Amino acid sequence: MKQNIFKMSLGRRIRLLVVFSVLLTGLIGSTSAYLFHVNSLTDEIFQNSEGVAEDAARLVYVEDAVILSDMIHTKEFKEVRQQAVEQDDFSILEKWMKEKEYDVAYHDTAVFLNDLRYVLGVSDLTLVSCDENGSYVLAAADNLYSEIGKDLPAESGLGPDDYKTVTQTKPHPVRRDKMFLCSSYHRVEEGSGNHNLFVGVDIDLARYIKRERNFLINLVITYLLIIGALALFGIYFAKKHLTIPLNQLTNAALEFAEKHKHSHITDPKDPGIHTADELEKLNDSIFYLEQSVLAEQKQLELINRTKGKIDAELSIAREIQKGVLPDHFPQDTDRDVTDVYAFNDPAREVGGDFYDFFLIDPTHLALVIGDVSDKGIPAALFMMVSKLLIKEYAMKGLSPEEVLRQVNERLYSLNRAEMFVTVWIGILDTDCLLYTSDAADE
């Protein structure tokens, strides 16, 4: 028979189920905790980004910002910047700004943004001017002339369609110079006049990513420790309150079955499981079943012993009945007229059917055939009484009719069981071969 390689005991399956349940529960809990932490961290980043942008917009030098905003919208600035871009030489733009005395406003603004960047602990600060054509950089904390007049990307949230209505852009992640940043822009409200000025903040996400990584590592370690402890406790609990009691029940049942298999009848042993739950009920049920089986087996053995005695007594009664019926069949070899043969096979061990033949005198042979109502021992007893009475009265030389009449009277006086016997009797005169008979129900 091919064995299943995945077959395992109930205890092992329970332990695996406990471990799997604990792992699944812990995984769900850990995942929920991690997602909650990520959401909380994201909210913190966005709030920091919005708060820093608002603070920077409130602190920026508005006068310098207005000067720079007017500068980038001049035709001459656009031509010079285009020339610098084409030649990849932004010193041209720097020289022009010095000639037009824009460099002081730019330098003061860039230095302020740089100082403010370190004070607020952010990666970059940018001053931006917006109009219907787009958004342009006025100055940046890095003090790079290449950034002046540069268009902002569309994902900044300061497009031509929404810059007039927006006060603060929604924080959004960006990737710049191999860094992950969170950008947010806030409008410069006071003193800007009709200029749409915004201060942009880029927060480096490296420290938040590190926090997230540390949290994940701590979460995994905590998860493994808690899961290990819960798994060990679950296995211990399942073993103590489920596996061990079930093994006790199994061993008790097997021991009981083995003893009864070899007919070693002993009182059943109570496994003694008292867990106040379904296992205790199962223990009580099995113990009650074993007691019932033992009682039935004792009753069956008593019945078998009694039946054995009865069978032995019936066997003796059968032999006695067979001994009562004649089994020696004489032959008259001279005249060859008195050959007699008979056979009786009762339906049960003993019965009420009988036959008899005997010589009343040297020339008269009596033949008797009878059948008692019912079967078994009562019929056998009634048969023996009937046979003896018939022979008793026939030996007196009475006629068959008179024999049956007197036997009937005697049986009627003794017949409290209200049984009856059907009898045929015949008397054969062996000298003249004359034959008389009679039959009756008595």
Short mmCIF file of C-alpha atoms in Angstrom, two decimals, residues 318 322 325-327 329 340-346 353-355 357 369:
data_model
loop_
_atom_site.label_atom_id
_atom_site.label_comp_id
_atom_site.label_asym_id
_atom_site.label_seq_id
_atom_site.Cartn_x
_atom_site.Cartn_y
_atom_site.Cartn_z
CA ARG A 318 -31.88 -36.20 22.93
CA LYS A 322 -33.51 -41.83 21.33
CA LEU A 325 -37.60 -45.27 21.13
CA PRO A 326 -36.90 -48.89 20.06
CA ASP A 327 -33.90 -49.26 17.83
CA PHE A 329 -35.77 -54.36 14.74
CA VAL A 340 -40.20 -53.79 11.26
CA TYR A 341 -38.11 -50.66 10.58
CA ALA A 342 -38.51 -47.10 11.92
CA PHE A 343 -36.57 -43.85 12.11
CA ASN A 344 -37.16 -40.59 14.01
CA ASP A 345 -35.35 -37.25 13.31
CA PRO A 346 -36.79 -34.42 15.46
CA ASP A 353 -42.83 -37.29 17.20
CA PHE A 354 -42.50 -40.92 18.26
CA TYR A 355 -43.07 -44.46 17.21
CA PHE A 357 -43.68 -51.53 18.37
CA ILE A 369 -47.08 -43.76 15.55
#
